[in-house]
Amino acid sequence: MNTLKKSTACAVAAAAMMSGYAHAEFSGDVVRIGIINDQSGGFADLSGQGAVVAANLALEDFQKLNSSIEVEIVSADHQNKADIGAQIVRKWFEVEGVDMVADGANSAVALAIQAVAREKNKLVFYAAVGTTDITGKQCSPTSFSWLHDNYNLVAAPVRNLVGQGQDTWFFIAADYAFGRNMVSESERILTEAGGKSVGSIFHPLGNSDYSSFLLQAQTSGAKVVAFANAGEQLVSSMKQWNEFGMNTGPQKAVAELMFLTDIHSMGLETAQGLTGVTAWYWDLNDETRAFAERFFARHGAMPTAPQASVYSSVFHYLKSVAAAGTDATDAVVEKVRATPVDDFYAPGATIRADSKLVHDFYLVEVKEPSEQSKPWAYYNVAKTIKAADAYPPLAESPCPLVNKVAN
């Protein structure tokens, strides 16, 4: 049903901190972390084994700073099936002593995992999960959104383009929780901005022929064709967009969710000019480039935003475990919320009441081939979207954890 991979490390002793762990309590004398994502399908490049590599880099850095806490990382492929993902995570929690799960990499799977984690009172840190329900009506006190949700991804592009007169939109979307939620969020924000949706169409998750969807988008007369899909789906969509000559037509293509590996797969000739929002980019500054070089040496590709966020969430979790002196969920959650998040991924970030990690985002545009100066340097950063502008007001959150009076 799934492949399970395991890596183990014993944290090296740091004499100055030994006494702090003299009475530490860890179930089974080990802290276990599970990385679950798509490792064989259309989202494997953007997350997959690269997320496992990132988690192990976080563990190595934790080892250098902390006393002897034994940590084990396990991983599994959920095959983009909600039932399989839930079964794996349930077994991890009930039988294999896993304390925390990270990534997710599929909204439908994530919602299934969320139900299990809530039942078992276990921690989950989501990376490549778009549905706003995770921190909305399905929020949980032990689950955290570390990367993005669909609001973060669509709000800035919709508002910017409508402000430029690109006010009619048609959506081509993946037919599962992520795609439907993204279209819903887009249409809501589009209406608020004074634009209009002229239609949407949904394709199966494993679809490869987009000709009929593109034809409907073309005949809609929309000024913008927005793709609410990702990974292999986006790559195939954009290749066919170019094959049909739509890249030279009057309509503007917008990738509402695109990853570095998507651009790498389709090539700059195909991807040039695409705009989108990302939570992180490896070529932002010296710190992001330093992590990217370490990651590339292990994985042979530059890290995506989800992979960087897995590093950050695993490292933050382990710091919180060390601060709590236990892997007991309630004690660790308290430290997760109290411990500052300030790393190369999310400098100066905060965790708000609905369990979103609040950080900056970047509006990016894919370079033309002539602009590329080095491998994997695919984006021009058009704008930094400050954290204060990237999230809806907390008072509007449907998350039951939020005290709306306090905002």
XYZ file of C-alpha atoms in Angstrom:
407
model
C 0.000 0.000 0.000
C 2.878 2.364 0.749
C 6.635 2.453 0.874
C 8.111 3.280 4.261
C 11.588 4.741 4.579
C 13.424 5.417 7.796
C 16.404 7.421 8.973
C 17.578 7.636 12.567
C 19.953 9.923 14.411
C 20.917 10.383 18.009
C 21.445 14.027 18.907
C 25.037 14.769 19.947
C 25.431 15.825 23.565
C 25.887 19.505 24.342
C 27.359 19.754 27.822
C 25.828 23.102 28.600
C 22.322 21.720 28.105
C 22.639 18.196 29.539
C 21.073 19.052 32.877
C 17.964 20.424 31.156
C 17.114 16.954 29.856
C 17.984 14.936 32.940
C 14.307 14.289 33.574
C 13.034 14.537 30.003
C 10.214 12.177 29.092
C 9.922 10.793 25.583
C 7.494 8.038 24.653
C 9.456 4.936 23.762
C 12.629 6.927 24.497
C 12.505 8.376 20.978
C 10.844 11.274 19.174
C 9.290 10.060 15.919
C 8.427 12.294 12.968
C 6.494 11.128 9.907
C 6.810 12.793 6.497
C 3.818 11.909 4.338
C 3.336 13.143 0.786
C 3.153 12.128 -2.858
C 6.360 10.247 -3.673
C 5.369 8.631 -6.969
C 2.760 10.824 -8.665
C 2.270 14.292 -10.083
C 3.340 16.138 -6.919
C 6.453 14.066 -6.180
C 8.928 16.617 -7.565
C 7.603 19.570 -5.596
C 7.494 17.626 -2.331
C 8.202 13.868 -2.284
C 11.649 12.618 -1.341
C 12.934 16.185 -1.362
C 10.797 16.882 1.703
C 12.396 13.885 3.431
C 15.834 15.289 2.567
C 14.818 18.650 4.038
C 13.551 16.996 7.235
C 16.855 15.178 7.664
C 18.803 18.413 7.180
C 16.686 19.929 9.955
C 17.466 16.962 12.173
C 21.198 17.337 11.519
C 21.063 20.995 12.535
C 19.068 20.132 15.639
C 21.725 17.574 16.584
C 24.425 20.223 16.619
C 22.638 22.357 19.209
C 20.862 19.961 21.543
C 21.531 17.220 24.056
C 20.985 13.536 23.444
C 17.426 13.239 22.239
C 16.936 10.271 19.950
C 14.941 11.241 16.870
C 13.623 9.006 14.108
C 12.171 10.154 10.799
C 9.893 7.861 8.814
C 8.262 8.605 5.483
C 5.471 7.261 3.319
C 3.736 7.786 -0.015
C 0.016 8.566 0.319
C -0.450 8.113 -3.461
C -2.786 11.144 -3.483
C -5.521 9.002 -1.915
C -7.250 10.275 1.193
C -8.072 6.814 2.541
C -4.485 5.601 2.162
C -3.116 8.744 3.801
C -5.472 8.391 6.749
C -4.630 4.685 7.154
C -0.889 5.353 7.180
C -1.148 8.159 9.709
C -3.512 6.198 11.944
C -1.042 3.289 12.015
C 1.807 5.674 12.721
C -0.043 7.173 15.685
C -1.597 3.984 17.097
C 1.117 1.394 16.459
C 4.426 2.977 15.513
C 4.632 5.778 18.058
C 4.864 8.691 15.639
C 4.525 11.979 17.503
C 4.283 14.473 14.641
C 3.442 14.380 10.930
C 4.651 16.929 8.376
C 3.906 17.951 4.766
C 0.632 16.500 3.391
C 1.037 17.659 -0.231
C -2.624 17.151 -1.166
C -5.648 18.979 0.271
C -7.997 16.001 0.227
C -5.424 13.815 1.978
C -4.660 16.583 4.453
C -8.298 16.888 5.491
C -8.394 13.129 6.096
C -5.188 13.304 8.132
C -6.597 16.240 10.087
C -9.500 14.105 11.311
C -7.146 11.366 12.538
C -4.760 13.822 14.207
C -7.633 15.545 15.993
C -8.967 12.195 17.240
C -5.522 11.080 18.457
C -4.400 14.501 19.737
C -1.255 14.508 17.603
C 0.640 17.285 15.864
C 0.616 17.973 12.120
C 2.550 20.657 10.240
C 1.162 21.142 6.725
C 3.314 22.273 3.805
C 1.902 21.948 0.276
C -1.766 22.062 1.287
C -3.956 24.760 -0.252
C -7.460 24.348 1.132
C -8.414 27.104 3.545
C -10.524 24.604 5.498
C -7.395 23.259 7.257
C -7.124 26.423 9.346
C -10.756 27.423 8.793
C -13.797 25.423 9.767
C -11.704 22.220 10.108
C -8.943 23.819 12.212
C -7.363 21.915 15.071
C -5.344 23.100 18.087
C -2.584 20.618 17.214
C -2.299 21.314 13.471
C -0.385 24.147 11.810
C -0.283 25.588 8.288
C 3.401 26.319 7.665
C 3.492 27.183 3.949
C 0.378 28.696 2.369
C -3.302 28.351 1.736
C -5.351 29.317 -1.268
C -6.120 32.797 0.044
C -2.406 33.606 0.266
C -1.884 32.332 -3.267
C -4.705 34.109 -5.070
C -5.424 37.375 -3.251
C -2.472 39.444 -4.515
C -2.557 38.294 -8.174
C -6.314 38.785 -8.443
C -6.219 42.286 -6.973
C -3.152 43.340 -8.966
C -4.495 42.131 -12.301
C -8.003 43.500 -11.796
C -6.368 46.833 -10.971
C -4.647 46.642 -14.380
C -7.944 46.069 -16.165
C -7.664 42.263 -16.344
C -11.111 41.923 -14.825
C -12.725 38.850 -16.453
C -11.428 35.420 -15.472
C -11.961 31.798 -16.513
C -10.682 28.960 -14.296
C -9.226 25.583 -15.257
C -8.959 23.617 -12.030
C -8.181 20.219 -10.573
C -11.330 18.411 -9.482
C -10.635 17.767 -5.804
C -10.607 19.720 -2.543
C -7.689 21.962 -3.482
C -8.929 23.030 -6.925
C -12.504 23.655 -5.871
C -11.435 25.628 -2.809
C -8.992 27.701 -4.875
C -11.649 28.608 -7.439
C -14.072 29.512 -4.649
C -11.499 31.762 -2.960
C -10.522 33.324 -6.303
C -14.112 34.100 -7.290
C -14.859 35.638 -3.894
C -11.806 37.922 -4.021
C -12.427 38.663 -7.705
C -15.921 39.922 -6.923
C -14.623 42.031 -4.022
C -12.012 43.575 -6.353
C -14.625 44.485 -8.972
C -13.861 41.677 -11.411
C -16.010 38.867 -12.752
C -15.723 35.130 -13.231
C -17.062 34.057 -16.621
C -16.783 30.332 -15.917
C -14.804 27.425 -14.548
C -14.136 23.847 -15.524
C -12.679 21.023 -13.459
C -10.464 18.193 -14.671
C -9.582 14.844 -13.039
C -6.440 14.707 -10.916
C -4.577 12.409 -13.324
C -5.652 14.170 -16.509
C -3.165 14.579 -19.394
C -5.215 16.026 -22.284
C -6.318 19.618 -21.675
C -7.411 20.504 -25.209
C -11.154 20.651 -24.462
C -10.572 22.702 -21.295
C -8.339 25.160 -23.123
C -10.867 25.498 -25.937
C -13.585 26.409 -23.443
C -11.268 28.952 -21.836
C -10.492 30.466 -25.219
C -14.111 30.754 -26.287
C -15.103 32.252 -22.927
C -13.566 35.550 -23.958
C -12.013 35.983 -20.505
C -9.026 38.280 -20.288
C -7.346 35.941 -17.784
C -7.202 32.153 -17.797
C -6.274 30.996 -14.304
C -4.922 27.490 -13.692
C -5.856 26.106 -10.290
C -3.715 22.997 -10.570
C -0.077 22.126 -9.931
C 2.763 19.723 -10.608
C 2.360 17.573 -13.724
C -1.121 19.043 -14.276
C 0.191 22.593 -14.601
C 3.162 21.483 -16.698
C 0.922 19.660 -19.176
C -1.605 22.520 -19.229
C 1.020 25.105 -20.091
C 2.740 22.969 -22.711
C -0.582 22.520 -24.483
C -1.402 26.226 -24.032
C 1.743 26.972 -26.046
C 1.157 24.185 -28.572
C -2.245 25.687 -29.382
C -0.689 29.138 -29.817
C -2.608 30.620 -26.901
C 0.592 32.114 -25.519
C 0.548 34.614 -28.405
C -3.157 35.378 -28.071
C -4.938 38.099 -26.104
C -5.537 36.039 -22.960
C -3.162 36.105 -19.997
C -2.278 32.830 -18.286
C -1.959 32.865 -14.502
C -0.651 29.917 -12.498
C -2.441 30.185 -9.179
C -0.109 27.574 -7.734
C 3.278 27.001 -9.305
C 6.460 25.538 -7.953
C 10.086 25.786 -8.990
C 10.062 22.187 -10.184
C 7.071 22.915 -12.442
C 9.069 25.631 -14.206
C 12.068 23.311 -14.444
C 9.915 20.631 -16.071
C 8.218 22.868 -18.638
C 11.287 25.016 -19.403
C 11.550 28.783 -19.680
C 10.480 28.812 -23.323
C 7.093 27.540 -22.197
C 6.860 29.150 -18.764
C 8.195 32.650 -19.495
C 5.883 35.392 -18.316
C 3.811 33.219 -15.979
C 2.989 34.995 -12.763
C 2.231 33.522 -9.371
C 2.797 33.769 -5.638
C 5.320 31.771 -3.648
C 6.042 31.626 0.067
C 9.770 31.181 -0.505
C 12.386 31.163 -3.260
C 15.866 29.711 -2.988
C 17.600 32.700 -4.653
C 16.254 35.433 -2.375
C 19.366 36.090 -0.258
C 22.575 34.575 1.099
C 20.756 32.509 3.745
C 18.298 30.961 1.307
C 21.110 30.228 -1.141
C 23.209 28.557 1.572
C 20.360 26.176 2.429
C 19.721 25.549 -1.262
C 23.337 24.531 -1.840
C 23.190 22.016 1.031
C 19.918 20.663 -0.273
C 21.143 20.448 -3.870
C 24.186 18.424 -2.774
C 21.805 15.786 -1.352
C 18.911 15.908 -3.803
C 20.291 17.113 -7.136
C 17.665 19.867 -7.470
C 17.104 23.209 -5.842
C 14.501 23.183 -3.055
C 10.906 24.186 -3.598
C 8.960 26.294 -1.125
C 7.225 23.199 0.339
C 10.560 21.469 0.893
C 12.011 24.527 2.625
C 8.923 24.770 4.815
C 9.305 21.120 5.856
C 12.821 21.927 7.059
C 11.475 24.900 9.033
C 8.539 23.042 10.570
C 10.610 19.994 11.587
C 13.327 22.171 13.118
C 10.763 24.274 14.980
C 9.001 21.172 16.254
C 12.264 19.691 17.548
C 13.184 22.971 19.250
C 9.769 22.924 20.906
C 10.218 19.320 22.039
C 13.581 20.225 23.546
C 12.096 23.236 25.311
C 9.231 21.139 26.688
C 11.478 18.254 27.725
C 8.847 15.834 26.453
C 7.070 14.736 23.290
C 3.668 14.914 25.013
C 1.404 16.745 22.580
C -0.131 19.414 24.817
C 3.223 20.471 26.288
C 4.848 20.609 22.862
C 1.974 22.596 21.327
C 2.411 25.194 24.066
C 6.091 25.551 23.139
C 5.351 25.537 19.397
C 3.181 28.608 19.877
C 5.560 30.303 22.348
C 8.900 29.655 20.604
C 9.873 32.298 18.012
C 10.084 31.241 14.361
C 13.002 33.077 12.809
C 14.914 31.162 10.171
C 15.951 31.380 6.499
C 12.470 30.219 5.513
C 10.311 32.594 7.579
C 12.296 35.331 9.333
C 10.323 37.030 12.074
C 7.244 34.845 11.555
C 4.455 34.439 14.078
C 1.776 31.825 14.696
C -1.697 33.258 15.089
C -4.742 31.825 16.825
C -6.031 29.933 13.775
C -2.687 28.053 13.586
C -1.379 29.826 10.483
C 2.324 30.652 10.380
C 2.217 34.299 9.305
C 5.089 35.327 7.035
C 5.878 37.244 3.865
C 5.052 36.032 0.350
C 6.477 36.973 -3.040
C 4.738 37.857 -6.279
C 6.992 36.372 -8.961
C 7.181 36.275 -12.724
C 9.000 33.590 -14.686
C 12.024 34.950 -16.536
C 12.559 34.936 -20.255
C 15.310 32.501 -21.320
C 17.690 35.382 -22.052
C 17.356 36.649 -18.471
C 18.517 33.464 -16.768
C 21.983 33.905 -15.261
C 22.430 30.532 -13.513
C 20.688 27.148 -13.280
C 17.354 27.066 -11.424
C 17.215 30.890 -11.215
C 13.786 31.076 -12.804
C 11.972 33.921 -11.047
C 12.004 37.685 -11.019
C 10.550 38.840 -7.722
C 8.082 41.549 -8.703
C 6.887 42.350 -5.211
C 7.237 41.319 -1.595
C 3.784 40.787 -0.099
C 4.220 41.670 3.545
C 2.695 39.330 6.091
C 0.207 41.982 7.197
C -1.248 42.025 3.672
C -1.017 38.316 2.853
C -3.700 36.977 5.203
C -7.395 37.701 5.733
C -8.272 39.408 9.029
C -8.279 37.009 11.944
C -11.716 38.280 12.920
C -13.075 36.816 9.668
C -11.698 33.341 10.356
C -14.260 30.531 10.655
C -11.810 28.597 12.865
C -13.549 27.738 16.168
C -10.263 28.368 18.023
C -10.364 32.068 17.274
C -11.870 34.505 19.736
C -13.375 36.859 17.199
C -13.955 39.587 19.755
C -10.230 39.735 20.541
C -8.979 39.795 16.884
